[in-house]
Amino acid sequence: VSIWKWLRKAVQNFVRYQLAAQSSVAIVTFNTAAQVESRLVTLHTDTDRARVADTVPDSANKLGRTSTACISCAVTTAAGSLFNGNTAGAHLVVVSSGSWTGDRIQGDIMDSLKMSVISVSQSDAFKTMAERSGGLYRSVREDSDMGLYTEMIGYLGEVLASDPGQMASSYPVMVHKQHVESGDMSSTFGTFTVDSDLGRDTEFGIYVEDDEDHQIKSVTFSDSKSNIYGPFTSMSSFYDSVNLKTINFNVGETPPFDSQRGSDWSYSIDWYNSDKTRDNVVMVTSRPRSSDIIRLETWTNMNKGGGNKISGDNLMAIFVQVITIMIN
C-alpha cells in the first residue's frame, strides 16, 4: 500500500508538472488485467493536468494480483483502446512495482512502439523490452518512502529528457539532492552549485512525508560572497498535492539563484521540534540557460551479444560522439 501511494504521486507529479505543454497523455492501470483510466487528453491547461492526474486510483487497482505485472495486457489495451492498433510514434511509460509475468507482446506492436520502464523491482525482461524499443529502463534502488518517491520522479524526468518531442533543452536538471530527517534535530545544512550553463528557473524544494505538518520552521540561504537571504518562514502550498514544499517568496520578490551565471550556495533548514521523526528530501533543479542541446553517444567495437572477449589480440575500442543541436 505504501509503495502504491508514492508510485501514484510520482505519476501525478509527472502529469501535473513534468510533461511539456500540449503533450497528449493517457492513463492505463494494469496487473493481471488492464483498463483505461483516462483516454488521450492534450494538456492545454492546469485543469487538464489536474483532471488526468486525478484519474490515477488512490488504491491498488483490483484487477487481479497486485504483485503481478502483465505487460502485454497494458500494451494491448493501450494499442487497441487508445490508438486503434496504430502505435507508431507513441511512447509508453511503464511504472511498475510488480514482477513481470513472462508474457510476450506482439512483434508488430513492439516494432512500432517506444517503451520506457521505471521498475521498483529489478527486471531483466523489462530492461530487454525497453532497450529493444529504444526506450529507457531504470530500476528504483531506494528503500525509504521518500527516497523511492523522489528517485521515481528523477527517472521520469530522464525519460522526458531523452524524448526529442519533449524539448530536452527546457527540462530542469537536478543539481542537488539530500535525504534528511526532521523531528530529532534542530537544523539541516547543505550546499549546491548552479553551473554556468544552467541558471534558469532554479527551484529549491523539500519533499515531505506530510504536506500539512511538514515541520519546516525556516530556510536561509547564503551565496559565495556571504550574502544572506532569509530566513524564509513561509512555505508555499502550490505543490502540496505532490508533497513538495517551496519557498513562498514575497510578491515582486524573485528567487536569488539565477542572478549571476555560475554560483555556489549554502542553505540551512530549521525544523520545529517534534516527537515524530520524518523523512524529507531536499532537491534543487535548474533549467539550461540556452536552448542548444548537447547529445553524447558512446559505443564500442564489441557486439551486443557479449560473444566478444577482450584479450591482447582483441582490444576494446570506445567511441564517443558529441553533437550540438542549435534551436532557434
C-alpha positions as MATLAB code, in Angstrom:
seq = 'VSIWKWLRKAVQNFVRYQLAAQSSVAIVTFNTAAQVESRLVTLHTDTDRARVADTVPDSANKLGRTSTACISCAVTTAAGSLFNGNTAGAHLVVVSSGSWTGDRIQGDIMDSLKMSVISVSQSDAFKTMAERSGGLYRSVREDSDMGLYTEMIGYLGEVLASDPGQMASSYPVMVHKQHVESGDMSSTFGTFTVDSDLGRDTEFGIYVEDDEDHQIKSVTFSDSKSNIYGPFTSMSSFYDSVNLKTINFNVGETPPFDSQRGSDWSYSIDWYNSDKTRDNVVMVTSRPRSSDIIRLETWTNMNKGGGNKISGDNLMAIFVQVITIMIN';
ca = [
       0.000    0.000    0.000;
       2.800    2.390    0.903;
       4.580    1.791   -2.426;
       1.350    2.402   -4.353;
       0.810    5.720   -2.565;
       4.181    7.106   -3.647;
       4.078    5.469   -7.079;
       0.709    7.201   -7.620;
       2.102   10.563   -6.502;
       5.101   10.177   -8.841;
       2.754    9.628  -11.800;
       0.583   12.562  -10.699;
       3.685   14.775  -10.457;
       4.674   13.577  -13.939;
       1.317   14.678  -15.398;
       0.887   17.887  -13.376;
       4.390   19.349  -13.524;
       6.817   17.400  -15.703;
       5.131   16.847  -19.079;
       5.539   19.678  -21.567;
       2.586   21.862  -22.521;
       0.443   20.474  -25.354;
       1.545   16.888  -24.614;
      -1.082   14.215  -25.171;
      -1.304   11.650  -22.377;
      -3.494    8.754  -21.262;
      -3.511    6.618  -18.101;
      -3.772    2.802  -18.128;
      -3.572    0.691  -14.950;
      -2.646   -2.980  -15.006;
      -1.642   -6.097  -13.096;
      -3.195   -9.427  -14.242;
      -5.556   -7.346  -16.403;
      -5.618   -3.758  -17.641;
      -8.072   -0.904  -18.014;
      -8.057    2.662  -19.328;
      -8.414    5.233  -16.529;
      -8.120    8.274  -18.799;
      -8.285    8.400  -22.581;
      -5.866   10.567  -24.560;
      -6.049   14.183  -23.396;
      -3.976   17.120  -24.660;
      -2.619   19.160  -21.755;
      -3.698   22.684  -22.656;
      -4.349   23.972  -19.117;
      -3.603   23.224  -15.470;
      -7.195   21.994  -15.188;
      -6.499   19.379  -17.888;
      -3.449   18.229  -15.955;
      -5.319   18.007  -12.657;
      -8.192   16.008  -14.175;
      -5.879   13.461  -15.785;
      -3.699   13.179  -12.662;
      -6.751   12.539  -10.501;
      -7.746    9.511  -12.597;
      -4.859    7.532  -11.084;
      -6.635    5.300   -8.493;
      -5.914    6.097   -4.852;
      -5.565    2.405   -4.036;
      -4.016   -0.512   -5.891;
      -6.329   -1.386   -8.791;
      -8.295   -4.565   -8.075;
      -7.789   -6.180  -11.486;
      -6.023   -9.191  -10.000;
      -2.864   -9.844   -8.021;
      -1.179   -6.503   -7.402;
       2.262   -8.158   -7.346;
       1.839   -9.327  -10.946;
       2.720   -7.242  -13.994;
       1.053   -8.437  -17.205;
       2.779   -6.019  -19.547;
       1.084   -7.404  -22.666;
      -2.289   -6.642  -21.033;
      -1.320   -2.977  -20.651;
       0.214   -2.647  -24.115;
      -2.640   -4.459  -25.897;
      -5.249   -2.382  -24.055;
      -3.430    0.855  -24.878;
      -2.871   -0.111  -28.520;
      -6.466   -1.178  -29.066;
      -8.408    1.330  -26.967;
      -6.262    4.445  -27.381;
      -4.524    4.130  -30.756;
      -6.874    1.856  -32.730;
      -3.985   -0.529  -33.274;
      -1.606    2.135  -34.644;
       1.110    2.745  -32.043;
       3.585    4.455  -34.398;
       5.049    7.484  -32.639;
       3.626    6.525  -29.241;
       5.817    6.456  -26.140;
       4.574    4.097  -23.433;
       5.994    4.898  -19.990;
       5.544    1.930  -17.622;
       5.792    2.497  -13.870;
       5.607   -0.852  -12.074;
       6.158   -2.333   -8.641;
       5.159   -5.835   -9.769;
       7.058   -8.791  -11.168;
       6.872   -9.484  -14.894;
       4.678  -12.495  -15.719;
       6.769  -13.605  -18.704;
       4.043  -12.728  -21.211;
       5.119  -11.581  -24.665;
       3.997   -8.552  -26.643;
       3.024   -8.925  -30.283;
       6.008   -8.296  -32.526;
       4.250   -5.787  -34.779;
       3.309   -3.670  -31.767;
       6.827   -3.756  -30.331;
       8.276   -2.793  -33.716;
       6.341    0.495  -33.734;
       6.164    1.312  -30.022;
       8.742    3.090  -27.867;
       8.569    1.875  -24.267;
      10.386    3.148  -21.192;
      10.162    1.362  -17.835;
      10.584    2.600  -14.263;
      10.578   -0.547  -12.120;
      10.571   -0.754   -8.335;
      11.925   -4.315   -8.637;
      14.871   -5.423  -10.785;
      13.625   -6.985  -14.032;
      15.861   -8.115  -16.893;
      12.744   -8.728  -19.000;
      11.564   -5.141  -18.598;
      15.084   -3.949  -19.349;
      15.282   -6.005  -22.556;
      11.896   -4.793  -23.799;
      12.653   -1.147  -23.070;
      16.048   -1.203  -24.758;
      14.701   -3.114  -27.781;
      12.093   -0.419  -28.358;
      14.579    2.447  -27.989;
      13.326    3.486  -24.554;
      14.989    3.813  -21.152;
      14.997    1.313  -18.298;
      15.542    2.419  -14.714;
      15.351    0.333  -11.545;
      14.490    2.100   -8.287;
      17.046    1.262   -5.587;
      15.854    3.362   -2.641;
      14.106    1.622    0.265;
      12.563    4.523    2.178;
       9.264    6.015    1.007;
      10.659    9.471    0.259;
      13.784    8.042   -1.336;
      11.714    5.785   -3.585;
       9.331    8.618   -4.458;
      11.978   11.174   -5.413;
      14.028    8.588   -7.312;
      10.965    7.782   -9.436;
      10.453   11.497  -10.102;
      14.070   11.813  -11.222;
      13.838    8.783  -13.509;
      10.599   10.013  -15.092;
      12.430   13.252  -15.786;
      15.197   11.294  -17.521;
      12.584    9.626  -19.712;
      11.267   13.027  -20.767;
      14.729   14.451  -21.351;
      15.520   11.504  -23.665;
      12.468   12.175  -25.839;
      13.131   14.773  -28.593;
       9.431   15.571  -28.679;
       9.592   16.909  -25.116;
      12.247   19.579  -25.792;
      15.004   18.211  -23.569;
      16.701   21.617  -23.546;
      13.882   23.032  -21.415;
      13.731   20.201  -18.893;
      15.047   21.045  -15.389;
      18.279   19.357  -14.326;
      18.710   18.061  -10.775;
      21.715   19.887   -9.322;
      21.398   18.779   -5.696;
      19.630   16.113   -3.631;
      19.939   15.385    0.086;
      17.962   12.898    2.163;
      17.433   14.271    5.696;
      15.370   13.516    8.799;
      13.403   16.040   10.826;
      11.980   15.857   14.314;
      15.029   14.951   16.364;
      17.382   17.635   15.038;
      17.253   21.411   15.062;
      18.892   22.244   11.721;
      19.957   20.754    8.396;
      22.824   22.169    6.340;
      23.821   21.692    2.715;
      25.481   23.232   -0.337;
      24.773   23.225   -4.069;
      26.233   24.700   -7.238;
      24.310   26.113  -10.192;
      26.628   25.554  -13.164;
      27.213   28.355  -15.649;
      25.230   26.557  -18.388;
      22.226   26.364  -16.036;
      20.550   29.139  -14.078;
      17.012   29.476  -15.425;
      14.005   28.865  -13.156;
      16.220   27.385  -10.426;
      13.987   25.974   -7.693;
      14.784   24.885   -4.146;
      12.276   22.385   -2.769;
      11.775   19.935    0.090;
       9.755   16.757   -0.452;
       7.996   15.946    2.828;
       6.008   12.994    4.171;
       3.157   15.216    5.395;
       2.424   18.363    3.385;
       0.391   19.912    6.253;
       2.580   19.002    9.236;
       5.867   19.437    7.357;
       7.914   20.571   10.418;
       9.787   23.257    8.416;
      10.384   26.320   10.590;
      12.557   28.402    8.254;
      15.070   28.228    5.390;
      18.101   30.505    4.991;
      20.484   30.822    2.019;
      23.927   32.372    1.564;
      25.942   32.833   -1.639;
      29.696   32.617   -2.234;
      30.039   36.304   -1.275;
      28.464   35.608    2.137;
      25.281   37.493    1.282;
      22.414   36.177    3.432;
      18.899   35.583    2.073;
      16.177   34.898    4.608;
      15.294   33.342    6.912;
      12.155   32.474    4.941;
       9.423   31.260    7.273;
       6.531   30.870    4.819;
       6.285   27.712    2.711;
       4.180   27.643   -0.453;
       1.219   25.261   -0.743;
       1.331   25.291   -4.559;
       2.776   21.749   -4.840;
       1.017   20.240   -1.813;
      -0.692   17.585   -3.975;
       2.743   16.039   -4.619;
       4.198   16.731   -1.126;
       6.685   19.362   -2.299;
       7.288   22.484   -0.203;
       8.949   25.501   -1.809;
       9.780   28.986   -0.559;
       6.835   31.382   -0.611;
       8.724   34.471   -1.775;
       7.026   37.833   -1.304;
       5.085   39.362   -4.203;
       7.561   41.002   -6.574;
      10.484   39.168   -4.953;
      12.339   36.715   -7.211;
      14.494   33.785   -6.071;
      18.155   34.862   -5.960;
      19.681   31.747   -7.530;
      19.629   32.923  -11.167;
      21.014   36.424  -10.623;
      24.515   35.502  -11.823;
      25.987   32.895  -14.155;
      27.599   30.065  -12.200;
      27.053   30.324   -8.458;
      27.696   28.416   -5.214;
      25.092   28.333   -2.456;
      24.726   27.175    1.132;
      21.453   26.592    2.919;
      20.211   25.829    6.398;
      16.804   24.449    7.331;
      15.500   24.960   10.859;
      12.882   22.430   11.970;
      10.205   22.548   14.628;
      10.789   20.132   17.483;
       8.622   17.027   17.236;
       8.306   13.634   18.884;
       7.875   12.077   15.429;
      10.847   11.671   13.087;
      10.043   12.097    9.402;
      11.965   11.576    6.170;
      12.482   14.508    3.825;
      14.375   15.003    0.578;
      15.894   18.360   -0.370;
      16.040   18.807   -4.135;
      17.326   21.683   -6.263;
      16.603   21.841  -10.004;
      17.596   24.330  -12.694;
      16.890   24.680  -16.414;
      19.587   25.305  -19.068;
      20.081   28.984  -19.928;
      20.423   28.142  -23.622;
      18.059   26.138  -25.836;
      21.022   24.398  -27.509;
      21.096   20.640  -26.866;
      24.302   18.655  -26.423;
      23.935   14.920  -27.042;
      26.591   12.399  -26.099;
      26.666    8.966  -27.739;
      29.089    6.181  -26.773;
      29.667    2.716  -28.225;
      32.366    0.066  -28.580;
      33.627   -2.293  -31.267;
      32.214   -5.274  -29.331;
      28.917   -6.841  -30.326;
      25.916   -6.506  -28.008;
      25.540  -10.232  -27.576;
      28.574  -10.439  -25.326;
      30.323  -13.027  -27.521;
      33.482  -10.980  -27.900;
      36.163  -11.416  -25.268;
      38.762   -8.772  -24.577;
      42.303  -10.076  -24.923;
      45.728   -8.923  -26.024;
      44.788   -9.718  -29.616;
      41.248   -8.343  -29.353;
      41.269   -4.981  -27.634;
      38.129   -2.998  -26.960;
      37.820    0.426  -28.569;
      35.457    3.027  -27.087;
      33.965    5.631  -29.403;
      32.387    8.921  -28.306;
      30.329   11.313  -30.413;
      29.304   14.772  -29.174;
      26.547   16.546  -31.108;
      25.332   20.103  -30.515;
      21.831   20.859  -31.773;
      21.100   24.552  -32.264;
      17.452   25.527  -31.775;
      16.144   28.934  -32.747;
];
